[in-house]
Short mmCIF file of N, CA and C in Angstrom, two decimals:
data_model
loop_
_atom_site.label_atom_id
_atom_site.label_comp_id
_atom_site.label_asym_id
_atom_site.label_seq_id
_atom_site.Cartn_x
_atom_site.Cartn_y
_atom_site.Cartn_z
N MET A 1 -6.58 -7.63 -11.85
CA MET A 1 -5.91 -7.01 -10.22
C MET A 1 -7.15 -8.11 -9.53
N ARG A 2 -6.71 -8.86 -8.49
CA ARG A 2 -7.66 -9.68 -8.13
C ARG A 2 -7.56 -8.98 -6.66
N LEU A 3 -8.29 -7.73 -6.41
CA LEU A 3 -8.67 -6.87 -5.64
C LEU A 3 -9.73 -6.39 -5.43
N SER A 4 -10.87 -6.82 -4.81
CA SER A 4 -12.35 -6.54 -5.35
C SER A 4 -12.70 -4.89 -5.07
N PRO A 5 -13.52 -4.16 -5.42
CA PRO A 5 -13.79 -2.56 -5.24
C PRO A 5 -13.84 -2.69 -4.20
N GLN A 6 -14.75 -2.89 -3.10
CA GLN A 6 -14.52 -3.44 -1.74
C GLN A 6 -13.13 -2.84 -1.23
N SER A 7 -12.93 -3.79 -2.15
CA SER A 7 -11.04 -3.71 -0.35
C SER A 7 -10.37 -2.53 -0.76
N ARG A 8 -10.76 -1.94 -2.57
CA ARG A 8 -10.47 -1.01 -3.08
C ARG A 8 -10.54 0.21 -2.00
N ALA A 9 -11.82 0.26 -2.03
CA ALA A 9 -11.85 1.33 -1.04
C ALA A 9 -11.68 1.65 0.28
N ILE A 10 -11.28 0.50 0.65
CA ILE A 10 -11.02 0.61 2.41
C ILE A 10 -10.01 0.86 2.45
N ILE A 11 -8.74 0.25 1.19
CA ILE A 11 -7.29 0.41 1.30
C ILE A 11 -7.56 2.68 1.50
N GLN A 12 -8.21 2.99 -0.31
CA GLN A 12 -7.73 4.00 0.05
C GLN A 12 -8.24 5.15 0.51
N GLN A 13 -9.22 4.32 1.63
CA GLN A 13 -9.79 5.61 2.82
C GLN A 13 -8.97 5.62 3.84
N ALA A 14 -8.53 4.28 3.98
CA ALA A 14 -7.44 4.68 5.29
C ALA A 14 -6.23 5.06 4.99
N VAL A 15 -5.71 5.16 3.78
CA VAL A 15 -4.45 5.59 3.54
C VAL A 15 -4.88 6.97 3.19
N ALA A 16 -5.91 7.94 2.51
CA ALA A 16 -6.45 9.51 2.81
C ALA A 16 -6.41 9.98 4.04
N LEU A 17 -6.79 8.81 4.81
CA LEU A 17 -7.02 9.23 6.32
C LEU A 17 -6.00 9.96 7.38
N ARG A 18 -4.80 8.79 6.91
CA ARG A 18 -3.99 9.18 7.28
C ARG A 18 -2.97 10.09 6.67
N TRP A 19 -2.60 10.44 5.84
CA TRP A 19 -1.78 11.37 4.71
C TRP A 19 -2.66 11.76 3.51
N GLY A 20 -4.01 12.09 3.73
CA GLY A 20 -4.59 13.33 2.68
C GLY A 20 -4.47 12.58 1.14
N ASP A 21 -5.39 13.32 0.45
CA ASP A 21 -5.60 12.86 -0.94
C ASP A 21 -4.44 12.67 -1.69
N LEU A 22 -3.07 12.99 -1.47
CA LEU A 22 -2.47 13.22 -2.48
C LEU A 22 -1.64 11.74 -2.03
N ALA A 23 -1.95 11.38 -1.40
CA ALA A 23 -0.87 10.35 -1.30
C ALA A 23 -1.27 9.06 -2.67
N VAL A 24 -0.40 8.47 -2.93
CA VAL A 24 0.00 7.79 -4.36
C VAL A 24 -0.25 6.25 -3.72
N VAL A 25 -1.43 5.38 -4.21
CA VAL A 25 -1.00 4.31 -3.77
C VAL A 25 -0.76 3.15 -5.03
N ARG A 26 -0.11 2.10 -4.82
CA ARG A 26 -0.07 1.87 -5.87
C ARG A 26 -0.35 -0.10 -5.82
N LEU A 27 -1.15 -0.88 -6.26
CA LEU A 27 -0.83 -2.69 -6.25
C LEU A 27 0.12 -3.02 -6.80
N PHE A 28 0.88 -4.04 -6.43
CA PHE A 28 2.12 -4.43 -7.36
C PHE A 28 2.20 -5.80 -6.51
N GLY A 29 3.33 -6.83 -7.19
CA GLY A 29 3.17 -7.95 -6.76
C GLY A 29 2.02 -9.12 -7.44
N SER A 30 2.02 -9.65 -6.74
CA SER A 30 1.34 -11.43 -7.15
C SER A 30 -0.26 -11.06 -7.29
N ARG A 31 -0.76 -10.27 -7.05
CA ARG A 31 -2.35 -9.82 -6.60
C ARG A 31 -2.53 -9.06 -8.08
N LEU A 32 -1.74 -8.61 -8.68
CA LEU A 32 -1.57 -8.43 -10.22
C LEU A 32 -1.81 -9.28 -11.09
N ASP A 33 -1.78 -10.37 -10.89
CA ASP A 33 -1.77 -12.09 -11.48
C ASP A 33 -3.53 -12.47 -11.71
N ASP A 34 -4.09 -12.48 -13.03
CA ASP A 34 -5.22 -13.08 -12.57
C ASP A 34 -5.55 -14.06 -12.60
N SER A 35 -4.40 -14.58 -12.72
CA SER A 35 -4.76 -16.34 -13.10
C SER A 35 -3.89 -16.63 -12.00
N ALA A 36 -3.12 -16.22 -10.91
CA ALA A 36 -3.03 -16.45 -9.66
C ALA A 36 -3.89 -16.85 -8.76
N LYS A 37 -3.42 -17.69 -7.18
CA LYS A 37 -4.50 -17.81 -6.58
C LYS A 37 -3.59 -17.46 -4.96
N GLY A 38 -5.18 -16.92 -4.20
CA GLY A 38 -4.19 -16.46 -2.42
C GLY A 38 -2.91 -15.24 -2.80
N GLY A 39 -1.78 -14.96 -1.72
CA GLY A 39 -0.84 -14.63 -1.86
C GLY A 39 -1.62 -13.17 -1.17
N ASP A 40 -0.81 -12.49 -0.41
CA ASP A 40 -0.80 -10.80 0.19
C ASP A 40 -1.34 -10.11 -0.74
N ILE A 41 -0.97 -9.02 -0.12
CA ILE A 41 -1.63 -7.72 -0.61
C ILE A 41 -0.68 -6.41 -0.60
N ASP A 42 0.54 -6.33 -1.33
CA ASP A 42 1.53 -5.90 -1.73
C ASP A 42 1.17 -4.36 -2.24
N LEU A 43 1.09 -3.28 -1.08
CA LEU A 43 0.59 -1.99 -1.35
C LEU A 43 2.17 -1.09 -1.35
N HIS A 44 2.21 -0.28 -2.14
CA HIS A 44 3.54 1.07 -2.48
C HIS A 44 2.59 2.15 -2.38
N ILE A 45 3.03 3.20 -1.19
CA ILE A 45 2.52 4.01 -0.54
C ILE A 45 3.92 5.54 -0.91
N GLN A 46 3.36 6.73 -1.77
CA GLN A 46 3.97 7.38 -1.63
C GLN A 46 3.40 8.74 -1.56
N VAL A 47 4.37 9.77 -0.34
CA VAL A 47 3.68 10.59 0.37
C VAL A 47 4.53 11.71 -0.43
N GLN A 48 4.05 12.99 -0.22
CA GLN A 48 4.73 14.20 -0.24
C GLN A 48 5.32 14.38 1.60
N GLY A 49 5.92 15.19 1.18
CA GLY A 49 6.82 15.29 2.89
C GLY A 49 7.10 14.09 2.93
N LYS A 50 7.73 14.50 4.69
CA LYS A 50 8.24 13.76 6.04
C LYS A 50 7.66 13.27 6.63
N VAL A 51 7.82 11.51 6.68
CA VAL A 51 7.24 10.77 7.75
C VAL A 51 8.47 10.26 8.86
N ASN A 52 7.83 10.83 10.34
CA ASN A 52 8.63 11.01 11.28
C ASN A 52 9.52 9.29 11.38
N ASN A 53 8.64 8.05 11.59
CA ASN A 53 8.80 7.12 11.29
C ASN A 53 7.94 5.88 10.04
N PRO A 54 8.56 5.91 9.25
CA PRO A 54 8.41 5.33 7.89
C PRO A 54 7.61 3.48 8.12
N LEU A 55 8.74 3.35 9.06
CA LEU A 55 8.30 1.42 9.13
C LEU A 55 7.13 1.34 10.12
N TRP A 56 7.56 2.42 11.13
CA TRP A 56 6.08 1.70 11.80
C TRP A 56 4.90 2.56 11.47
N GLU A 57 5.05 3.93 10.81
CA GLU A 57 3.43 4.33 10.25
C GLU A 57 3.22 2.67 9.13
N ALA A 58 4.20 2.39 8.29
CA ALA A 58 3.36 0.95 7.42
C ALA A 58 3.22 -0.12 8.14
N SER A 59 3.85 -0.43 9.22
CA SER A 59 3.19 -1.67 9.96
C SER A 59 1.86 -1.20 10.97
N LEU A 60 1.28 0.08 11.18
CA LEU A 60 0.33 0.47 11.77
C LEU A 60 -0.65 0.35 10.62
N LEU A 61 -0.20 0.74 9.44
CA LEU A 61 -1.66 0.51 8.25
C LEU A 61 -1.52 -0.40 7.77
N ALA A 62 -0.59 -1.38 7.75
CA ALA A 62 -0.43 -2.47 7.57
C ALA A 62 -1.57 -3.67 8.31
N ALA A 63 -1.54 -3.81 9.98
CA ALA A 63 -2.18 -3.86 10.83
C ALA A 63 -3.67 -4.08 10.71
N GLN A 64 -3.94 -2.07 10.25
CA GLN A 64 -5.41 -1.76 10.30
C GLN A 64 -6.35 -2.58 9.39
N LEU A 65 -5.35 -2.48 7.97
CA LEU A 65 -6.20 -2.87 6.79
C LEU A 65 -6.45 -4.89 7.03
N GLN A 66 -5.27 -5.01 7.58
CA GLN A 66 -5.82 -6.65 7.83
C GLN A 66 -6.56 -6.99 8.57
N ARG A 67 -7.12 -5.98 9.83
CA ARG A 67 -8.41 -6.32 10.66
C ARG A 67 -9.72 -5.80 9.73
N GLN A 68 -9.70 -4.84 8.69
CA GLN A 68 -10.41 -4.52 7.66
C GLN A 68 -10.90 -5.71 6.32
N LEU A 69 -9.73 -5.98 6.23
CA LEU A 69 -9.83 -6.88 5.04
C LEU A 69 -10.09 -8.45 5.75
N ASP A 70 -10.39 -8.96 6.50
CA ASP A 70 -10.94 -9.79 7.17
C ASP A 70 -9.06 -10.56 7.37
N GLY A 71 -8.60 -9.86 7.67
CA GLY A 71 -6.87 -10.99 8.07
C GLY A 71 -6.51 -11.48 6.70
N ARG A 72 -6.95 -10.72 5.79
CA ARG A 72 -5.69 -10.88 4.71
C ARG A 72 -4.34 -10.07 5.10
N LYS A 73 -3.97 -10.75 4.59
CA LYS A 73 -2.21 -10.31 5.08
C LYS A 73 -1.65 -8.97 3.78
N VAL A 74 -1.01 -8.39 4.34
CA VAL A 74 -1.01 -6.97 3.41
C VAL A 74 0.72 -6.45 4.33
N ASP A 75 0.88 -6.06 3.03
CA ASP A 75 2.57 -5.50 2.69
C ASP A 75 2.51 -3.81 3.03
N VAL A 76 3.30 -3.14 3.18
CA VAL A 76 2.75 -2.02 3.04
C VAL A 76 4.31 -1.17 3.10
N ARG A 77 4.49 -0.43 1.55
CA ARG A 77 5.78 0.17 1.46
C ARG A 77 5.63 1.84 1.33
N LEU A 78 6.04 1.97 2.38
CA LEU A 78 5.99 3.74 2.67
C LEU A 78 7.13 4.40 2.25
N LEU A 79 7.45 4.99 0.61
CA LEU A 79 8.37 6.31 0.31
C LEU A 79 7.50 7.06 0.79
N ASP A 80 8.15 8.43 0.90
CA ASP A 80 8.58 9.67 1.69
C ASP A 80 8.95 10.53 0.56
N ALA A 81 8.74 11.57 0.84
CA ALA A 81 10.21 12.36 0.03
C ALA A 81 11.30 12.50 0.51
N THR A 82 11.89 12.34 1.75
CA THR A 82 13.12 12.31 1.45
C THR A 82 13.83 10.63 1.53
N GLN A 83 13.52 10.00 1.58
CA GLN A 83 13.97 8.51 1.60
C GLN A 83 14.91 8.32 0.32
N ASN A 84 15.19 7.19 0.04
CA ASN A 84 16.41 6.51 -1.23
C ASN A 84 15.43 5.63 -1.39
N ILE A 85 14.78 5.80 -2.67
CA ILE A 85 14.50 4.54 -3.94
C ILE A 85 15.49 3.37 -3.56
N LEU A 86 14.60 2.48 -2.89
CA LEU A 86 15.55 1.06 -2.96
C LEU A 86 14.44 0.53 -4.35
N SER A 87 15.08 -0.90 -4.39
CA SER A 87 14.64 -1.77 -5.69
C SER A 87 13.02 -2.24 -5.27
N VAL A 88 12.89 -2.40 -4.37
CA VAL A 88 11.31 -2.12 -4.02
C VAL A 88 10.80 -1.09 -4.68
N ASP A 89 10.94 -0.17 -4.13
CA ASP A 89 10.47 0.75 -4.83
C ASP A 89 10.20 0.93 -6.71
N THR A 90 11.11 0.62 -7.35
CA THR A 90 11.38 0.37 -8.55
C THR A 90 10.66 -0.24 -9.05
N VAL A 91 10.66 -1.43 -8.58
CA VAL A 91 9.76 -2.78 -8.90
C VAL A 91 8.21 -2.19 -8.83
N ALA A 92 7.81 -1.50 -7.77
CA ALA A 92 6.15 -0.90 -7.16
C ALA A 92 5.77 -0.19 -8.49
N LEU A 93 6.76 0.79 -8.64
CA LEU A 93 6.76 2.28 -9.57
C LEU A 93 6.24 1.72 -10.77
N SER A 94 7.28 0.96 -11.25
CA SER A 94 7.24 0.37 -12.75
C SER A 94 6.18 -0.86 -13.15
N GLU A 95 5.72 -1.51 -12.20
CA GLU A 95 5.23 -2.73 -12.81
C GLU A 95 3.63 -2.08 -11.85
N GLY A 96 3.68 -1.38 -10.34
CA GLY A 96 2.45 -1.52 -9.95
C GLY A 96 1.29 -1.04 -10.62
N VAL A 97 0.15 -1.07 -10.03
CA VAL A 97 -0.95 -0.55 -11.08
C VAL A 97 -1.49 0.76 -9.78
N LEU A 98 -2.20 1.93 -9.61
CA LEU A 98 -2.40 2.51 -8.95
C LEU A 98 -4.27 2.63 -8.93
N LEU A 99 -3.97 2.63 -7.68
CA LEU A 99 -5.46 2.61 -7.01
C LEU A 99 -5.98 3.39 -7.23
N THR A 100 -7.39 3.68 -7.82
CA THR A 100 -8.17 4.52 -8.40
C THR A 100 -9.46 4.43 -7.64
#
């Protein structure tokens, strides 16, 4: 996993502040490949209950994290309990690594 402990802590703290400690954060995509270089940070966040506007909330978190992570591009997929599972969710849930 190409994500520093400091970056992981920043992400976990930001997610916990927005959705609480029960939110599940997974890193997926190119950052899982230790031999690759560069790439954005792809995050899959699963929350309990309903989020009023998940696209907006995901965008707000992505913008916040980009500022906190020195401009590194961050993509966020937010999945709440009411949404249908998309192909990106299937990939993230099967191949993603939990940030702990």
